[in-house]
XYZ file of C-alpha atoms in Angstrom:
720
model
C 0.000 0.000 0.000
C 1.209 3.499 -0.805
C 2.169 5.479 2.288
C 3.868 8.641 0.974
C 4.638 10.300 -2.350
C 6.261 13.419 -3.757
C 6.606 14.725 -7.291
C 10.322 14.875 -8.057
C 12.453 13.914 -11.053
C 15.237 12.688 -8.824
C 17.356 9.867 -7.511
C 16.806 8.885 -3.885
C 18.332 7.223 -0.829
C 17.194 6.436 2.734
C 18.886 7.625 5.911
C 20.949 4.981 7.800
C 19.229 2.604 10.200
C 20.744 4.426 13.189
C 19.043 7.726 12.299
C 15.766 8.821 13.813
C 13.430 10.116 12.574
C 13.491 8.401 9.180
C 14.587 10.640 6.293
C 14.555 10.254 2.515
C 16.969 12.388 0.514
C 16.391 13.223 -3.164
C 18.741 14.741 -5.688
C 17.802 16.061 -9.125
C 18.395 13.261 -11.586
C 20.940 13.594 -14.380
C 19.869 12.985 -17.971
C 16.212 13.599 -17.085
C 14.094 16.712 -17.602
C 10.804 17.721 -16.068
C 7.955 19.382 -17.922
C 9.458 22.879 -17.418
C 12.833 21.901 -18.965
C 14.545 23.353 -15.905
C 18.301 22.785 -15.617
C 18.512 23.626 -11.918
C 19.565 20.978 -9.381
C 18.737 20.597 -5.700
C 19.355 18.197 -2.835
C 16.349 17.824 -0.505
C 15.787 15.900 2.720
C 12.237 14.773 3.613
C 11.009 13.420 6.941
C 8.845 10.289 6.707
C 6.197 10.556 9.423
C 4.036 7.421 9.305
C 1.745 8.812 12.011
C 0.460 11.327 9.460
C -2.195 9.566 7.309
C -1.673 11.931 4.371
C 0.606 11.119 1.447
C 2.690 14.252 1.915
C 6.335 14.188 2.970
C 7.675 17.061 5.063
C 10.693 18.814 3.572
C 13.245 19.337 6.368
C 16.164 20.676 4.352
C 16.972 21.886 0.828
C 20.300 22.736 -0.827
C 20.841 24.087 -4.368
C 23.706 22.250 -6.082
C 25.641 22.821 -9.277
C 25.599 19.251 -10.622
C 22.814 16.766 -11.113
C 23.131 13.250 -9.717
C 23.418 9.736 -11.102
C 23.661 8.122 -7.668
C 23.142 9.048 -3.998
C 24.319 7.157 -0.910
C 23.850 8.083 2.782
C 26.412 6.761 5.251
C 26.601 6.944 9.031
C 30.173 8.251 9.142
C 30.565 10.815 11.937
C 27.193 10.240 13.575
C 28.812 9.198 16.856
C 28.367 12.823 17.908
C 24.868 13.952 18.788
C 24.839 16.805 16.264
C 25.760 14.634 13.230
C 23.305 12.810 10.972
C 25.950 11.234 8.741
C 27.341 11.960 5.292
C 25.514 12.033 1.958
C 27.662 11.192 -1.076
C 26.509 12.186 -4.542
C 27.887 10.860 -7.821
C 27.425 13.511 -10.506
C 28.217 14.273 -14.100
C 31.743 14.926 -15.384
C 33.270 12.682 -12.722
C 32.241 14.864 -9.759
C 31.954 13.188 -6.336
C 30.561 15.443 -3.605
C 30.179 14.850 0.133
C 27.423 16.671 2.052
C 26.831 17.006 5.777
C 23.259 15.838 6.430
C 23.117 17.819 9.682
C 24.095 21.064 7.919
C 21.366 20.601 5.319
C 18.762 19.833 7.992
C 19.745 22.897 10.022
C 20.396 25.176 6.979
C 24.035 25.461 7.990
C 26.647 27.535 6.162
C 28.982 24.673 5.205
C 26.898 21.733 3.913
C 29.592 20.612 1.395
C 32.420 18.840 3.241
C 34.272 17.498 0.195
C 34.295 17.621 -3.593
C 36.494 15.754 -6.063
C 36.619 15.395 -9.851
C 38.828 12.330 -9.899
C 36.724 10.225 -12.272
C 36.770 10.813 -16.025
C 33.069 10.130 -16.543
C 29.706 10.103 -14.726
C 29.818 8.485 -11.269
C 27.017 5.896 -11.428
C 28.084 3.555 -8.618
C 28.548 4.314 -4.892
C 28.562 2.253 -1.692
C 29.688 2.743 1.945
C 31.543 -0.046 3.729
C 29.152 -1.460 6.405
C 32.058 -2.216 8.794
C 34.492 0.659 8.245
C 32.116 3.559 7.803
C 34.861 5.915 6.652
C 35.399 3.903 3.433
C 33.442 4.840 0.316
C 33.678 2.994 -3.016
C 32.853 4.762 -6.281
C 32.719 3.581 -9.883
C 32.529 5.373 -13.249
C 33.626 4.924 -16.876
C 36.696 3.095 -18.165
C 36.679 0.540 -15.333
C 37.547 3.258 -12.790
C 36.997 2.207 -9.176
C 38.241 4.291 -6.263
C 38.223 3.661 -2.517
C 37.851 6.920 -0.574
C 38.838 7.392 3.047
C 36.608 10.127 4.478
C 39.274 10.895 7.069
C 41.636 11.752 4.195
C 39.448 12.578 1.216
C 42.225 13.969 -0.972
C 43.983 10.723 -1.995
C 41.787 7.758 -3.031
C 43.175 4.310 -3.701
C 42.333 1.727 -6.346
C 41.446 -1.894 -5.481
C 43.822 -3.070 -8.189
C 44.635 -2.669 -11.849
C 41.775 -1.741 -14.125
C 39.959 -4.734 -15.516
C 40.400 -5.342 -19.215
C 38.886 -4.569 -21.587
C 37.896 -1.275 -20.016
C 34.173 -0.598 -19.734
C 31.694 1.311 -17.598
C 31.028 0.434 -13.951
C 27.275 -0.029 -13.411
C 27.409 -1.026 -9.709
C 29.799 -1.439 -6.769
C 28.920 -3.244 -3.535
C 30.720 -4.132 -0.313
C 30.358 -7.636 1.036
C 27.948 -7.804 4.023
C 30.039 -10.311 5.992
C 33.700 -9.695 5.090
C 34.916 -6.053 5.322
C 37.782 -6.270 2.782
C 35.731 -7.769 -0.091
C 34.348 -5.430 -2.786
C 32.582 -6.314 -6.033
C 31.905 -4.371 -9.194
C 29.557 -5.075 -12.109
C 29.737 -4.050 -15.777
C 27.042 -3.652 -18.432
C 28.553 -6.569 -20.353
C 27.308 -8.945 -17.639
C 30.685 -9.441 -15.972
C 31.218 -9.070 -12.223
C 34.604 -8.744 -10.521
C 35.301 -9.551 -6.857
C 38.209 -7.583 -5.313
C 40.290 -8.399 -2.246
C 41.542 -5.099 -0.783
C 44.167 -6.874 1.303
C 45.861 -8.033 -1.904
C 44.758 -5.105 -4.138
C 43.755 -7.471 -6.897
C 40.667 -9.272 -8.226
C 40.212 -12.767 -6.804
C 37.436 -14.009 -9.123
C 35.439 -12.939 -12.157
C 31.998 -14.249 -13.069
C 30.085 -13.743 -16.297
C 27.127 -15.169 -18.123
C 28.040 -17.341 -21.095
C 25.047 -16.262 -23.181
C 26.580 -12.789 -23.750
C 23.080 -11.320 -23.415
C 23.428 -10.327 -19.764
C 23.421 -6.516 -19.563
C 24.085 -5.985 -15.852
C 21.990 -3.215 -14.275
C 22.283 -4.081 -10.581
C 24.217 -6.143 -8.061
C 23.725 -7.013 -4.375
C 25.452 -9.278 -1.857
C 23.493 -11.779 0.236
C 22.819 -10.201 3.688
C 24.001 -13.320 5.549
C 25.868 -15.713 3.210
C 29.270 -14.206 2.382
C 29.826 -16.076 -0.897
C 26.509 -15.344 -2.605
C 25.357 -12.368 -4.689
C 22.737 -11.534 -7.317
C 23.036 -9.801 -10.691
C 20.146 -8.323 -12.673
C 19.914 -8.027 -16.451
C 18.556 -4.966 -18.268
C 18.461 -6.729 -21.637
C 14.906 -7.373 -22.845
C 16.113 -10.633 -24.373
C 17.176 -11.882 -20.962
C 15.111 -10.155 -18.207
C 16.364 -12.297 -15.333
C 18.023 -12.099 -11.933
C 20.900 -14.527 -11.484
C 21.930 -15.937 -8.122
C 25.643 -16.737 -7.934
C 27.734 -18.570 -5.375
C 31.483 -17.881 -5.631
C 32.242 -21.440 -4.576
C 30.572 -22.670 -7.790
C 31.309 -19.765 -10.111
C 31.122 -21.622 -13.422
C 27.368 -20.974 -13.720
C 24.565 -19.294 -11.755
C 23.228 -21.137 -8.743
C 19.664 -20.260 -9.791
C 17.801 -17.837 -12.017
C 14.708 -15.781 -11.142
C 12.440 -15.471 -14.156
C 9.276 -13.400 -13.833
C 9.768 -10.110 -15.630
C 8.965 -9.899 -19.342
C 11.327 -6.984 -20.062
C 14.694 -5.876 -18.738
C 15.282 -5.461 -14.994
C 16.270 -1.884 -14.066
C 16.907 -2.114 -10.330
C 17.194 -4.598 -7.452
C 17.381 -4.231 -3.668
C 17.980 -6.976 -1.083
C 16.313 -6.530 2.324
C 18.994 -6.565 5.022
C 16.470 -7.628 7.697
C 15.224 -10.692 5.795
C 17.291 -12.509 3.135
C 14.076 -14.022 1.749
C 12.950 -10.623 0.396
C 14.458 -9.283 -2.836
C 12.846 -6.351 -4.679
C 13.118 -5.853 -8.425
C 11.690 -3.342 -10.912
C 11.673 -3.707 -14.678
C 10.615 -2.150 -17.948
C 7.401 -4.183 -17.900
C 6.010 -1.718 -15.279
C 6.106 -4.418 -12.597
C 7.667 -4.323 -9.131
C 8.145 -7.791 -7.710
C 9.293 -9.120 -4.365
C 11.061 -12.477 -4.583
C 12.032 -15.180 -2.179
C 15.400 -15.969 -3.800
C 15.783 -19.118 -1.682
C 12.974 -20.825 -3.604
C 12.719 -18.542 -6.656
C 9.097 -17.587 -6.017
C 7.356 -14.202 -6.307
C 5.740 -13.555 -2.917
C 4.492 -9.995 -3.467
C 3.706 -7.712 -6.378
C 3.039 -3.988 -6.179
C -0.116 -2.854 -7.988
C 0.628 -2.071 -11.624
C 2.527 1.150 -12.300
C 2.008 3.283 -15.394
C 5.706 4.124 -15.734
C 9.023 2.402 -15.488
C 10.573 2.388 -12.054
C 14.342 2.875 -12.337
C 15.202 2.539 -8.621
C 13.826 0.537 -5.666
C 15.279 0.663 -2.144
C 14.371 -0.933 1.182
C 14.189 1.361 4.209
C 17.075 0.386 6.554
C 15.261 1.359 9.763
C 11.743 0.128 8.928
C 12.169 -3.050 6.849
C 8.494 -3.300 5.892
C 8.789 -0.055 3.880
C 10.455 0.577 0.523
C 10.647 3.484 -1.912
C 10.559 3.663 -5.693
C 11.621 6.343 -8.169
C 9.919 6.314 -11.573
C 10.493 8.076 -14.883
C 7.173 9.942 -14.634
C 8.709 12.206 -11.967
C 7.293 10.654 -8.793
C 8.989 9.164 -5.747
C 6.671 6.963 -3.677
C 6.903 5.027 -0.407
C 5.075 1.694 -0.057
C 4.509 -0.981 2.583
C 4.640 -4.715 1.924
C 2.220 -5.360 4.826
C -0.906 -4.649 2.748
C -3.721 -2.150 3.304
C -6.825 -0.531 1.836
C -6.902 2.157 -0.840
C -10.453 3.204 0.101
C -9.424 4.471 3.537
C -6.554 6.378 1.971
C -8.804 7.978 -0.647
C -11.349 8.986 2.000
C -8.626 10.588 4.110
C -7.472 12.619 1.119
C -11.044 13.738 0.306
C -11.694 14.725 3.935
C -8.498 16.769 3.968
C -9.573 18.724 0.871
C -13.087 19.305 2.234
C -11.776 20.566 5.572
C -9.610 23.124 3.770
C -12.753 24.865 2.451
C -14.652 24.534 5.762
C -17.839 23.576 3.838
C -18.011 27.026 2.191
C -18.151 27.914 -1.469
C -14.613 28.929 -2.515
C -16.058 31.458 -4.989
C -17.954 33.419 -2.295
C -21.460 32.778 -3.624
C -22.776 32.243 -0.098
C -23.810 28.639 -0.796
C -22.534 25.709 1.216
C -20.851 22.881 -0.611
C -23.065 19.848 -1.359
C -22.012 16.431 -0.085
C -19.143 14.942 -2.078
C -20.345 12.519 -4.731
C -17.478 10.138 -5.445
C -17.753 8.667 -8.982
C -17.603 4.929 -9.399
C -14.080 3.749 -9.998
C -13.367 1.501 -12.940
C -12.094 -1.933 -11.940
C -9.654 -0.733 -9.270
C -8.056 -3.006 -6.728
C -9.045 -1.618 -3.335
C -7.499 -4.241 -1.094
C -3.759 -4.808 -1.435
C -2.691 -8.198 -0.034
C 0.406 -8.393 2.169
C 3.319 -10.786 1.795
C 2.446 -14.452 1.458
C 4.400 -15.325 4.602
C 5.459 -13.371 7.694
C 8.734 -11.510 7.191
C 11.644 -12.416 9.394
C 11.475 -9.317 11.600
C 8.004 -10.163 12.899
C 8.515 -13.909 13.212
C 9.192 -15.392 16.617
C 12.937 -15.998 16.753
C 12.539 -18.077 19.906
C 9.674 -19.515 21.897
C 9.000 -21.422 25.093
C 6.114 -23.411 26.517
C 5.584 -25.721 29.469
C 4.285 -29.221 28.784
C 2.799 -31.923 30.993
C 5.107 -33.558 33.491
C 7.429 -30.615 34.066
C 8.709 -30.580 30.472
C 9.931 -27.234 29.088
C 9.806 -26.936 25.281
C 11.943 -24.261 23.602
C 12.747 -23.524 19.971
C 14.994 -21.168 18.078
C 16.629 -20.613 14.710
C 20.217 -21.664 14.264
C 22.596 -19.911 11.904
C 25.004 -22.301 10.250
C 28.059 -20.719 8.596
C 28.023 -20.816 4.800
C 24.633 -22.529 4.597
C 23.167 -23.040 1.171
C 20.750 -20.412 -0.040
C 18.077 -22.887 -1.090
C 17.896 -24.397 2.376
C 15.762 -22.740 5.012
C 17.552 -22.203 8.340
C 16.908 -25.212 10.580
C 14.586 -24.747 13.537
C 15.613 -26.794 16.544
C 13.277 -27.831 19.357
C 14.718 -28.548 22.796
C 12.970 -30.516 25.556
C 14.157 -29.914 29.118
C 13.004 -31.262 32.458
C 12.146 -28.615 35.049
C 11.804 -29.734 38.681
C 10.233 -27.295 41.142
C 8.261 -29.616 43.452
C 10.409 -32.571 44.504
C 7.834 -33.920 46.959
C 5.195 -33.742 44.243
C 7.353 -35.881 41.951
C 8.061 -38.366 44.747
C 4.340 -38.817 45.314
C 3.781 -39.175 41.583
C 6.399 -41.902 41.317
C 4.860 -43.708 44.289
C 1.453 -43.672 42.606
C 2.954 -44.751 39.281
C 4.582 -47.766 40.940
C 1.267 -48.687 42.572
C -0.562 -48.426 39.245
C 1.969 -50.543 37.402
C 2.027 -53.230 40.083
C -1.736 -53.168 40.603
C -1.241 -52.925 44.373
C -3.635 -50.036 44.922
C -5.089 -51.422 48.150
C -1.735 -51.130 49.948
C -1.322 -47.641 48.447
C -4.684 -46.546 49.891
C -3.860 -48.169 53.224
C -0.635 -46.181 53.454
C -2.600 -43.002 52.764
C -5.079 -43.925 55.510
C -2.277 -44.386 58.021
C -0.624 -41.126 56.995
C -3.836 -39.071 57.044
C -3.780 -36.176 59.488
C -7.435 -35.132 59.136
C -10.510 -37.237 59.803
C -11.938 -36.373 56.411
C -8.763 -37.517 54.636
C -8.890 -40.849 56.458
C -12.567 -41.325 55.609
C -11.954 -40.367 51.971
C -9.132 -42.884 51.482
C -11.238 -45.537 53.244
C -14.041 -44.989 50.741
C -11.559 -45.177 47.837
C -10.046 -48.389 49.192
C -13.427 -50.083 49.783
C -14.493 -49.332 46.195
C -11.603 -51.504 44.966
C -12.371 -54.456 47.288
C -14.761 -57.380 46.671
C -18.256 -57.066 48.203
C -17.751 -53.321 48.237
C -21.383 -52.578 49.159
C -21.257 -54.585 52.396
C -17.976 -52.930 53.321
C -19.365 -49.479 52.525
C -22.304 -50.242 54.837
C -19.833 -50.947 57.624
C -18.090 -47.627 56.945
C -21.466 -45.943 57.285
C -21.978 -47.667 60.700
C -24.361 -50.430 59.609
C -22.917 -53.897 60.213
C -25.037 -56.977 59.421
C -23.517 -59.005 62.284
C -23.977 -56.265 64.884
C -27.605 -55.769 63.846
C -28.288 -59.513 64.143
C -27.022 -59.462 67.722
C -29.267 -56.523 68.624
C -32.358 -58.183 67.147
C -31.658 -61.474 68.878
C -31.193 -59.714 72.199
C -34.419 -57.755 71.765
C -36.540 -60.778 70.846
C -35.098 -62.943 73.607
C -36.381 -60.793 76.450
C -39.533 -62.699 77.720
C -40.719 -64.127 74.405
C -41.332 -67.888 74.149
C -38.823 -69.777 72.037
C -41.608 -71.000 69.694
C -42.386 -67.408 68.716
C -38.750 -66.381 68.066
C -38.550 -65.201 64.463
C -35.199 -66.504 63.216
C -33.616 -67.226 59.910
C -34.326 -70.884 60.558
C -38.048 -70.090 60.440
C -37.679 -68.440 57.070
C -37.649 -64.772 58.172
C -34.514 -62.733 57.160
C -33.713 -60.709 60.240
C -31.079 -58.685 58.380
C -31.937 -57.543 54.870
C -29.680 -58.755 52.096
C -28.429 -56.516 49.245
C -30.712 -56.595 46.235
C -29.781 -59.211 43.647
C -32.399 -58.337 41.024
C -34.914 -61.086 42.015
C -38.464 -60.844 40.713
C -40.028 -60.963 44.212
C -39.454 -58.138 46.677
C -37.921 -58.681 50.103
C -41.065 -57.298 51.745
C -43.274 -59.894 50.012
C -41.019 -62.754 51.075
C -41.006 -61.491 54.654
C -44.783 -61.134 54.670
C -45.332 -64.679 53.354
C -42.992 -66.228 55.914
C -44.472 -64.296 58.812
C -48.040 -65.287 57.917
C -47.033 -68.940 57.964
C -45.641 -68.609 61.476
C -48.686 -66.627 62.579
C -51.173 -69.287 61.428
C -49.137 -72.024 63.049
C -49.525 -70.253 66.362
C -53.327 -70.034 65.957
C -53.892 -73.771 65.554
C -55.488 -75.152 68.796
C -53.063 -77.427 70.666
C -55.779 -79.906 71.714
C -57.301 -80.050 68.158
C -60.825 -79.550 69.583
C -63.671 -78.565 67.140
C -64.099 -74.823 66.347
C -67.081 -72.895 64.952
C -67.087 -70.681 61.797
C -68.925 -67.391 62.641
C -71.609 -66.205 60.175
C -73.109 -63.463 62.270
C -73.967 -59.926 61.116
C -71.042 -58.288 62.879
C -67.634 -57.600 61.328
C -66.177 -61.003 62.164
C -69.217 -62.731 60.688
C -69.141 -60.695 57.490
C -65.411 -61.355 57.070
C -66.073 -65.078 57.530
C -68.884 -65.059 54.951
C -66.617 -63.181 52.456
C -63.901 -65.788 52.915
C -66.398 -68.622 52.445
C -67.187 -67.393 48.944
C -63.565 -66.408 48.140
C -64.192 -62.649 48.206
C -60.765 -61.621 49.466
C -61.278 -58.044 48.323
C -64.407 -57.645 50.393
C -62.784 -59.281 53.411
C -59.802 -56.910 53.142
C -62.144 -53.927 52.802
C -63.935 -54.921 56.024
C -60.612 -55.270 57.876
C -59.341 -51.900 56.682
C -62.571 -50.125 57.647
C -62.187 -51.562 61.142
C -58.477 -50.556 61.297
C -57.544 -54.215 61.511
C -54.545 -53.880 59.176
C -52.783 -57.021 60.400
C -55.674 -59.238 59.193
C -55.999 -57.051 56.063
C -52.355 -57.633 55.064
C -52.600 -61.389 55.770
C -55.765 -61.724 53.678
C -54.289 -59.557 50.909
C -51.321 -61.924 50.626
C -53.761 -64.764 50.013
C -55.707 -62.603 47.533
C -52.794 -62.000 45.190
C -50.052 -59.501 44.397
C -52.377 -56.773 43.070
C -54.600 -56.821 46.176
C -51.484 -56.818 48.375
C -50.087 -53.673 46.710
C -53.424 -51.842 47.019
C -53.709 -52.800 50.686
C -50.169 -51.639 51.370
C -50.915 -48.259 49.766
C -54.019 -47.792 51.922
C -52.042 -48.708 55.014
C -49.248 -46.242 54.256
C -51.777 -43.547 53.394
C -53.215 -43.749 56.925
C -49.923 -44.164 58.759
C -47.908 -40.880 58.866
C -44.931 -41.791 61.038
C -41.251 -41.674 60.050
C -41.052 -45.436 60.242
C -44.102 -45.876 57.999
C -42.479 -43.528 55.463
C -39.345 -45.710 55.454
C -41.471 -48.875 55.223
C -43.352 -47.373 52.293
C -40.159 -46.598 50.360
C -38.703 -50.059 51.037
C -41.875 -51.998 50.225
C -42.617 -49.942 47.088
C -38.899 -49.743 46.118
C -39.135 -45.976 45.693
C -35.464 -45.161 46.279
C -35.525 -41.741 44.593
C -38.018 -40.474 47.194
C -35.629 -41.610 49.921
C -32.769 -39.613 48.347
C -34.747 -36.486 47.439
C -36.866 -36.054 50.599
C -34.782 -37.345 53.498
C -33.197 -35.010 56.023
C -29.570 -34.446 54.946
C -28.413 -35.212 58.467
C -29.477 -38.787 57.664
C -27.376 -38.962 54.490
C -25.506 -42.007 55.771
C -28.784 -43.922 56.255
C -29.984 -42.859 52.798
C -26.737 -44.078 51.239
C -27.066 -47.321 53.227
C -30.532 -47.910 51.725
C -29.078 -47.518 48.237
C -26.275 -49.932 49.055
C -28.718 -52.534 50.420
C -31.565 -52.456 47.922
C -30.727 -50.426 44.805
C -29.932 -52.179 41.519
C -26.541 -51.442 39.981
C -27.885 -49.610 36.902
C -29.485 -46.846 39.006
C -27.147 -46.923 42.003
C -24.548 -44.502 40.532
C -27.203 -42.047 39.367
C -28.927 -41.887 42.772
C -25.561 -41.515 44.550
C -24.881 -38.476 42.353
C -28.319 -37.051 43.196
C -27.617 -37.404 46.917
C -24.165 -35.847 46.432
C -25.670 -32.894 44.542
C -28.100 -32.246 47.409
C -25.306 -32.343 49.965
C -23.187 -30.036 47.804
C -25.866 -27.402 47.069
C -27.850 -27.256 50.315
C -26.514 -25.889 53.569
C -24.190 -23.381 51.843
C -21.501 -25.967 51.187
C -21.255 -27.204 54.794
C -21.735 -30.809 53.646
C -19.355 -30.709 50.676
C -17.045 -33.287 52.237
C -19.972 -35.696 52.598
C -20.888 -34.990 48.962
C -17.361 -36.028 47.960
C -17.905 -39.428 49.617
C -21.124 -39.904 47.622
C -19.272 -39.120 44.380
C -16.587 -41.625 45.333
C -19.307 -44.247 45.851
C -20.756 -43.534 42.403
C -17.324 -43.397 40.728
C -17.962 -39.901 39.326
C -14.412 -38.491 39.332
C -15.324 -35.274 37.485
C -18.040 -34.286 39.991
C -15.739 -35.295 42.828
C -12.924 -33.010 41.640
C -15.232 -30.019 41.081
C -16.787 -30.401 44.523
C -13.407 -30.786 46.213
C -11.919 -27.691 44.557
C -14.723 -25.483 45.869
C -13.848 -26.030 49.505
C -10.152 -26.877 49.509
C -6.951 -24.981 48.938
C -5.847 -25.270 45.282
C -2.786 -23.016 45.070
C -0.414 -25.743 46.203
C 0.592 -28.471 43.719
C 0.669 -30.997 46.568
C -2.922 -30.184 47.486
C -4.062 -30.795 43.908
C -2.030 -33.932 43.381
C -4.616 -36.418 44.614
C -7.203 -35.210 42.115
C -4.969 -34.435 39.163
C -3.224 -37.801 39.238
């Protein structure tokens, strides 16, 4: 997306990365004329303020000069002092090389020119500052002339070696980005020469064998010392060649995307995977030279762009200079043209303050923007994140105290086609030694299957009564006959109850009338086994048999059947004709429920259930309520209506009678009541119900509400 623009027929260069704010300097371009045919020349410095949404650039300094420019370069020499912004070098016509003080231009000082030499015999088209020794400046011109200038002693330049033969123009010079004494130069014929300043001689020459390579630009790889790129201006061969000096017989790869000659290239110093190029096909492309793919294209330009340059300080920004007399600043991060157009329209409207500029007294009507013809309004960003916004390193904790870290490694001399390897490191971090000891103890118990001994050790080590009870419940759940053992934990032992019943019945009752298991009456109820006949029915049948045995006369003397009009007589007459329903009705109306139940047993299961309901409807005691739930097997009423102080007894009823398929559900219902009622006072008891049902999730949630969770040791029991 376009960020800034200015109308100038000029060459351009960015301020060094160390400078702030960001500046862009322009110098009137040689061999180009504007529409006024002016021959004047100026050097201007513009501030790039990205906080300002307008496209304007603020001019911070201007200097009239005598020569126009073929090339500008801005170095950071001398900016160690607070009042220095570096040195601007300009390559002009007639072999003129001029040095300007950027600070003097910005402050309109009296001595902006700090050096001027006419050493070259032709136009100076190539300039570059050494990135390591900032006082060294390389310049190139006609007849294979290359000079190395020391800004501390500007009067006597040196040559890197003898002029290359045959003599030809120098189209580009560039210092190596890794080795300070290596300099390269490129020629229009397609030849590139690499110089070693320690030896003052060329060490290698590379050239394309097709003889169609007309070199227009050259750039060293930002990170790999032996690699560089050359661009071709020839329309017959509009390519960018990637060379590696270790294999200098032919290009390493070739970037083919432009349809006409390439005019300019620029390699991003912050990300080697970004290479800009502009060509005579009006296209500006951004390449990933590692894979030879175009990853970004600027919207189509109407004119050739003869220079592209990345901003050293803000790597997402680049500038272009085109032959139509405009210098523009763009971002590779994408954006919307509509917002930019609206900002520009609002700026114009605010200048007139909604008044007619021709003083007619009429306010301006709302702006009617005409429909644009097939214009791209949304500019996509790069296809992949650039290096400066990627995560260079990262860290994350994993389960079990593992620490995962990653980072990019930089291998010396790595191949350009290979992406830098990303290594992942796994480390063990120990902060809670006791926690790990407990974990290992549990792991050993799980692997050996000896969980009962593990629970027993926890019971013995428990310091709180609740902890002891909790581990007891967990242990019992893993033992055989867990329901009987849970009943004992709740305080209901079958053996102890049998002793109490035997003692109670033995006080003054004849031995014949003792109701024992031998007589067929189960004194202690057994856990439900899913039989078709209820425990209550079996008990009733057995008891009636004993009762009738006791009524048989011992001397077997004759007895009379009453048929009188009173209740006994009517009951007798109903039995004579087999009317059990009528006989039961007579007994119930006379509150003789013992006879009613006995007769109902003889009358069948349906009559027995109806008689039981009528009995329980009249009896409103706590015992009758319990009898009703047991006889009718209504366990949900027991759980939902009992007093929560009797939660143990309610759980005991479930353990004794409830079938397995509904046992867990009803335990959860009882636990939910204990958890929600009483403002959490019975949460510990709710936990025991969830243990009985095996609902680990509900157990953990309930436990967290009322227990300390900041300590890893406190959470260990539930997490593991």
